[in-house]
Coordinates of C-alpha atoms in Angstrom, one line a residue:
M1 CA 29.1 56.9 50.6
P2 CA 26.3 57.5 47.9
R3 CA 29.3 56.9 45.7
L4 CA 30.1 54.4 47.2
S5 CA 26.3 52.4 46.3
R6 CA 26.6 54.3 42.3
V7 CA 30.1 51.6 42.6
V8 CA 29.0 48.1 43.4
A9 CA 25.6 49.4 41.0
F10 CA 27.3 49.3 38.7
S11 CA 30.1 46.2 39.2
S12 CA 27.1 44.3 39.7
A13 CA 25.2 45.7 36.6
V14 CA 28.8 44.7 34.7
L15 CA 29.4 40.9 36.4
A16 CA 25.9 40.5 35.1
M17 CA 26.6 41.5 31.7
A18 CA 29.8 39.2 32.3
G19 CA 27.7 36.6 33.5
A20 CA 25.1 36.5 30.8
A21 CA 28.2 36.3 28.1
F22 CA 29.0 33.4 29.4
A23 CA 26.1 31.2 29.9
D24 CA 25.6 28.6 27.3
P25 CA 23.6 29.7 24.4
P26 CA 19.5 28.3 23.7
A27 CA 20.1 24.9 22.5
P28 CA 18.5 24.4 19.4
P29 CA 14.7 23.4 18.7
A30 CA 13.9 19.7 18.6
P31 CA 14.7 19.2 14.5
A32 CA 10.3 17.7 13.8
K33 CA 9.5 14.8 12.7
P34 CA 8.0 13.7 9.8
K35 CA 4.9 13.0 8.9
Q36 CA 3.2 9.9 9.8
I37 CA 3.0 7.4 7.0
V38 CA 0.4 5.1 5.9
I39 CA 0.6 2.7 2.3
I40 CA -2.8 1.6 2.3
S41 CA -3.1 -1.5 -1.3
F42 CA -5.5 -3.9 -2.6
D43 CA -4.2 -7.0 -3.9
S44 CA -6.5 -8.2 -8.1
A45 CA -9.2 -5.3 -7.1
R46 CA -12.3 -7.5 -9.0
E47 CA -15.3 -6.8 -6.7
I48 CA -17.2 -3.6 -8.1
S49 CA -18.8 -3.4 -4.8
Q50 CA -14.9 -3.3 -3.1
W51 CA -13.6 -1.0 -5.3
Q52 CA -16.4 1.9 -5.2
R53 CA -16.0 1.0 -1.3
S54 CA -12.1 1.4 -0.7
R55 CA -13.0 4.8 -3.2
A56 CA -15.9 6.2 -0.9
L57 CA -12.6 5.3 2.1
A58 CA -10.1 8.3 0.1
K59 CA -12.8 10.6 -0.2
R60 CA -13.5 11.6 3.3
T61 CA -10.4 10.3 5.2
G62 CA -8.0 12.3 1.9
A63 CA -5.9 8.7 1.5
H64 CA -4.9 7.5 -1.8
F65 CA -4.1 3.8 -2.5
T66 CA -2.4 1.6 -4.4
Y67 CA -4.6 -0.7 -6.4
F68 CA -2.1 -3.9 -7.6
L69 CA -4.4 -5.4 -10.7
S70 CA -4.9 -8.7 -11.5
C71 CA -5.4 -8.5 -15.4
V72 CA -7.6 -12.0 -15.9
F73 CA -10.3 -9.5 -14.7
L74 CA -9.7 -7.5 -17.6
L75 CA -11.3 -10.7 -20.1
S76 CA -14.0 -12.2 -20.0
P77 CA -15.3 -16.0 -20.9
Q78 CA -15.4 -15.0 -24.3
T79 CA -11.0 -13.3 -24.5
R80 CA -9.6 -14.8 -21.8
A81 CA -7.7 -16.8 -24.5
D82 CA -5.9 -13.4 -25.2
Y83 CA -4.0 -14.4 -21.5
T84 CA -1.1 -16.9 -22.1
A85 CA 1.1 -17.6 -18.7
P86 CA 4.7 -18.9 -18.6
A87 CA 4.7 -22.5 -19.6
K88 CA 0.5 -23.0 -19.6
S89 CA -1.5 -22.8 -22.7
A90 CA -3.8 -20.3 -23.7
G91 CA -6.3 -19.3 -21.3
K92 CA -6.0 -20.2 -18.2
S93 CA -5.3 -18.4 -14.2
N94 CA -5.2 -19.4 -10.9
I95 CA -8.6 -16.8 -9.9
G96 CA -10.6 -18.0 -13.0
F97 CA -11.7 -14.7 -15.3
A98 CA -14.1 -11.4 -14.7
A99 CA -17.2 -12.8 -14.9
S100 CA -18.9 -10.8 -18.3
K101 CA -19.1 -7.9 -20.8
Q102 CA -20.4 -6.3 -19.1
D103 CA -18.2 -7.2 -15.6
V104 CA -15.1 -6.3 -17.4
A105 CA -16.6 -2.1 -18.9
D106 CA -17.3 -2.0 -14.8
R107 CA -13.6 -2.8 -13.7
L108 CA -12.3 -0.3 -16.5
D109 CA -14.9 2.5 -15.5
Q110 CA -13.5 1.8 -11.5
I111 CA -9.6 1.7 -13.1
G112 CA -11.1 4.9 -14.9
L113 CA -12.4 6.2 -12.1
A114 CA -9.6 5.9 -9.8
A115 CA -6.5 6.4 -11.2
S116 CA -8.2 9.8 -12.5
E117 CA -8.6 10.8 -8.8
G118 CA -5.2 10.1 -7.9
H119 CA -5.7 6.4 -6.8
D120 CA -2.0 4.8 -7.8
I121 CA -2.1 1.6 -10.4
A122 CA -0.9 -1.1 -10.0
S123 CA 0.0 -3.9 -10.7
H124 CA -0.2 -8.6 -9.6
G125 CA 0.8 -9.9 -13.0
C126 CA -2.3 -12.0 -14.7
G127 CA -2.8 -15.1 -14.0
H128 CA -1.9 -15.3 -10.1
F129 CA 0.3 -18.1 -9.8
D130 CA 3.8 -18.7 -8.1
G131 CA 6.3 -17.4 -9.8
K132 CA 9.4 -17.7 -6.9
D133 CA 11.3 -20.4 -10.4
W134 CA 10.0 -18.3 -13.0
S135 CA 12.6 -17.2 -15.0
K136 CA 14.2 -13.3 -15.7
A137 CA 11.7 -14.3 -19.6
D138 CA 8.9 -15.2 -17.9
W139 CA 7.9 -12.0 -15.9
L140 CA 9.6 -10.4 -19.1
K141 CA 6.4 -12.0 -20.2
E142 CA 3.7 -11.8 -17.7
F143 CA 4.4 -7.9 -17.7
A144 CA 4.6 -7.8 -21.4
S145 CA 0.9 -10.4 -21.0
F146 CA 0.7 -7.0 -17.8
G147 CA 0.3 -4.1 -19.9
H148 CA -0.9 -5.5 -23.3
I149 CA -4.3 -6.5 -21.9
L150 CA -4.7 -3.5 -19.5
E151 CA -3.2 -0.3 -22.1
N152 CA -5.7 -2.8 -24.9
A153 CA -9.4 -3.6 -22.9
Y154 CA -11.6 -2.3 -24.6
A155 CA -10.5 -3.0 -27.9
I156 CA -10.2 -6.9 -26.5
N157 CA -13.4 -7.0 -25.5
G158 CA -15.2 -4.9 -28.0
I159 CA -15.8 -3.1 -25.1
A160 CA -16.3 0.7 -27.0
P161 CA -16.1 4.1 -27.2
E162 CA -12.6 4.2 -25.0
P163 CA -12.7 6.6 -23.0
A164 CA -9.7 9.4 -24.0
G165 CA -7.0 8.8 -21.5
W166 CA -7.5 5.7 -21.1
R167 CA -4.3 4.1 -22.6
A168 CA -2.0 7.1 -20.7
I169 CA -3.2 5.1 -17.1
A170 CA -1.9 1.9 -18.8
H171 CA 1.7 3.3 -19.9
A172 CA 1.6 5.0 -15.6
V173 CA 2.0 1.8 -14.4
V174 CA 5.9 1.8 -12.6
G175 CA 4.6 -1.0 -9.7
F176 CA 3.9 -4.7 -8.6
R177 CA 3.2 -7.3 -6.3
A178 CA 3.8 -11.2 -7.0
P179 CA 1.1 -13.3 -6.3
Y180 CA 1.9 -14.8 -2.3
L181 CA 4.7 -12.2 -2.3
S182 CA 6.9 -16.0 -4.5
T183 CA 9.4 -14.1 -5.5
G184 CA 13.4 -14.8 -6.7
K185 CA 16.4 -14.2 -9.2
G186 CA 14.5 -14.1 -12.3
L187 CA 11.7 -11.3 -11.2
Y188 CA 14.3 -9.1 -9.3
E189 CA 16.0 -8.9 -13.1
A190 CA 13.0 -8.6 -15.7
L191 CA 11.2 -5.9 -13.1
A192 CA 14.3 -3.6 -13.3
E193 CA 14.7 -4.2 -17.8
A194 CA 10.5 -3.4 -18.2
D195 CA 10.9 0.1 -15.9
Y196 CA 9.2 -0.6 -12.5
H197 CA 9.8 1.5 -10.1
Y198 CA 8.8 -0.2 -7.1
D199 CA 8.2 -3.8 -5.5
A200 CA 6.3 -4.2 -2.9
S201 CA 6.4 -8.4 -2.6
G202 CA 9.2 -8.3 1.2
V203 CA 8.1 -9.4 4.2
S204 CA 10.1 -7.8 7.2
N205 CA 9.9 -8.0 11.1
G206 CA 8.2 -4.7 11.7
P207 CA 7.8 -1.6 8.9
V208 CA 10.9 -0.5 8.3
E209 CA 11.8 2.3 5.8
P210 CA 12.8 1.0 1.7
P211 CA 16.2 0.4 -0.3
T212 CA 16.3 1.8 -3.2
G213 CA 19.4 0.6 -5.7
G214 CA 19.1 -0.3 -9.1
G215 CA 16.0 1.9 -10.2
L216 CA 14.2 -0.2 -7.7
T217 CA 12.1 1.0 -4.0
R218 CA 11.7 -2.7 -2.7
F219 CA 9.0 -2.2 -0.7
S220 CA 7.6 -4.7 2.6
L221 CA 4.8 -6.5 4.6
P222 CA 5.7 -6.2 7.8
Q223 CA 5.4 -8.7 10.9
I224 CA 3.2 -6.8 13.2
P225 CA 2.0 -8.1 17.1
E226 CA -1.8 -9.1 17.4
G227 CA -3.8 -10.9 19.3
P228 CA -4.2 -11.8 23.3
S229 CA -0.5 -13.6 22.7
S230 CA 1.6 -10.9 20.8
R231 CA 2.4 -13.1 18.0
P232 CA 3.7 -11.8 15.3
V233 CA 1.6 -12.0 11.6
I234 CA 2.4 -10.2 8.3
A235 CA 0.1 -7.3 8.4
M236 CA -2.4 -8.7 5.7
D237 CA -6.1 -9.2 5.1
Y238 CA -5.1 -13.3 4.3
N239 CA -2.8 -14.2 7.1
L240 CA -4.9 -12.3 9.6
Y241 CA -8.1 -14.9 8.5
V242 CA -5.8 -17.8 8.2
R243 CA -3.9 -16.7 12.0
H244 CA -8.0 -16.3 12.9
S245 CA -9.5 -19.6 11.5
G246 CA -7.9 -20.8 9.1
G247 CA -8.7 -19.7 6.9
F248 CA -12.2 -21.1 6.9
E249 CA -15.0 -17.8 7.6
R250 CA -16.4 -17.4 11.6
P251 CA -19.1 -15.5 10.7
S252 CA -20.3 -15.4 13.9
Q253 CA -17.0 -14.3 15.4
A254 CA -16.5 -11.9 12.9
A255 CA -16.6 -8.8 15.7
E256 CA -14.0 -10.3 17.6
F257 CA -11.4 -10.8 14.9
S258 CA -12.7 -7.6 13.6
D259 CA -11.9 -5.4 16.7
R260 CA -8.0 -7.7 16.9
T261 CA -7.5 -6.2 13.2
Y262 CA -7.9 -2.8 13.7
Q263 CA -6.1 -3.1 17.5
A264 CA -2.6 -4.7 16.3
F265 CA -2.7 -2.2 13.4
R266 CA -3.8 0.6 15.6
A267 CA -0.6 -1.1 18.5
A268 CA 1.5 -1.4 14.9
F269 CA 0.2 3.5 13.7
D270 CA 1.0 3.9 17.4
R271 CA 4.7 2.7 17.8
Q272 CA 5.6 4.4 15.1
Y273 CA 3.9 7.8 15.2
Q274 CA 5.2 7.5 19.1
G275 CA 8.9 6.6 17.3
K276 CA 11.1 6.9 14.8
R277 CA 7.8 7.6 12.5
I278 CA 8.5 4.3 10.1
P279 CA 5.8 3.9 7.4
L280 CA 4.0 2.0 7.8
V281 CA 2.5 -0.9 5.5
L282 CA 0.2 -2.8 5.5
S283 CA -2.9 -4.8 2.9
F284 CA -5.9 -6.1 2.3
H285 CA -7.8 -8.2 -0.4
F286 CA -11.5 -7.2 -2.1
T287 CA -12.0 -10.6 -0.7
L288 CA -15.0 -9.7 2.1
M289 CA -13.1 -13.2 4.6
N290 CA -15.1 -13.5 7.6
D291 CA -18.4 -11.5 7.4
G292 CA -15.9 -8.4 6.4
A293 CA -14.1 -8.1 9.3
Y294 CA -10.8 -7.2 7.4
W295 CA -12.7 -4.4 6.0
N296 CA -14.0 -2.6 8.8
A297 CA -11.1 -3.0 10.9
L298 CA -9.4 -1.0 7.8
E299 CA -12.3 1.4 7.8
R300 CA -12.1 2.1 11.9
F301 CA -8.2 2.6 11.7
A302 CA -8.4 4.9 8.4
D303 CA -11.4 6.9 9.9
E304 CA -9.2 7.2 12.6
T305 CA -5.5 8.5 11.1
C306 CA -5.9 9.7 7.4
V307 CA -6.8 12.2 8.9
K308 CA -5.0 13.4 11.3
A309 CA -3.0 16.3 10.5
N310 CA 0.2 14.9 10.3
V311 CA -0.6 11.7 9.3
E312 CA -0.4 11.4 5.3
C313 CA -2.5 8.3 3.7
I314 CA -0.7 7.6 0.3
S315 CA 1.0 5.4 -2.5
F316 CA 3.5 3.0 -2.4
R317 CA 3.6 5.1 -6.3
D318 CA 3.8 8.9 -4.3
Y319 CA 6.1 7.2 -1.8
V320 CA 7.8 6.9 -4.2
Q321 CA 7.8 9.8 -7.3
R322 CA 8.7 11.6 -3.3
Q323 CA 12.2 10.3 -3.5
R324 CA 13.0 10.3 -6.2
G325 CA 12.0 14.0 -7.4
G326 CA 13.7 14.9 -3.5
D327 CA 10.6 16.0 -2.9
R328 CA 10.6 14.6 1.1
Q329 CA 7.1 15.3 3.1
A330 CA 6.4 17.8 4.7
A331 CA 7.1 17.9 8.5
V332 CA 5.2 18.7 11.6
G333 CA 5.9 20.0 15.1
G334 CA 8.1 21.7 16.5

């Protein structure tokens, strides 16, 4: 009888091992999610106080921003004739010029500081004209004006000394956004020839992965749901300003507009963060519309999201350099 017990025990052990051998292997671990990318940029980049405020926001959140600079703000009233837009006389601009030589000097200082802190200095052209009908030659003229004025801004305005490394900042410009987001065939032909690496003038139905072709990566501002009826709006402060108050100041409703903006940004972020993690692109101007409602929303949003371990708030240039270098961002999770 004891011998029979040993046989049964042995048989049971063999069956158990056989079962283990034929069991399904453990499922492979789920692929790690990429970090959520948020790309925040500013158009025109005029007001000195907003340069300082944005840089302070970046320092406390670890973000890197893109500044789409309009080069007319590097020309004083005395030097404005150094710019001639396509089909315009010298010294014409849709957005004016710098207030004074000192204003130019202060802005140049901010640009240098931002560049040294790792931010992306990019082009918004010069005079903020609608170039949808411009030819390739017109755009090349505008790009040449931007490059010349940025590189030689200290000399043009008689500001001394020019800081060491300034011209390297000017030569590092690789991105562009068209005024009014107004594009055309001539623009894209010129961008390729002028060796820009990215354009951020597009608009899309929600966040999309930016395509690259012909050496140019093309980013789009997404339309995101906003307000009580969740109607789509371009994720830019000016478009929200028009949505909320018809483009007129209503400071008494600033808190309401700021909260609506924040809620729209946060919902768009959460949708990607919990989903496919497509980069989220948000855009602003230095103008404090509706008593600063949109900047207040930006700061609230960035203070909450950019500091997360699995979120990166980076510039357009950072994103493109990673893709070109094959340096896909670090993954998180497991």
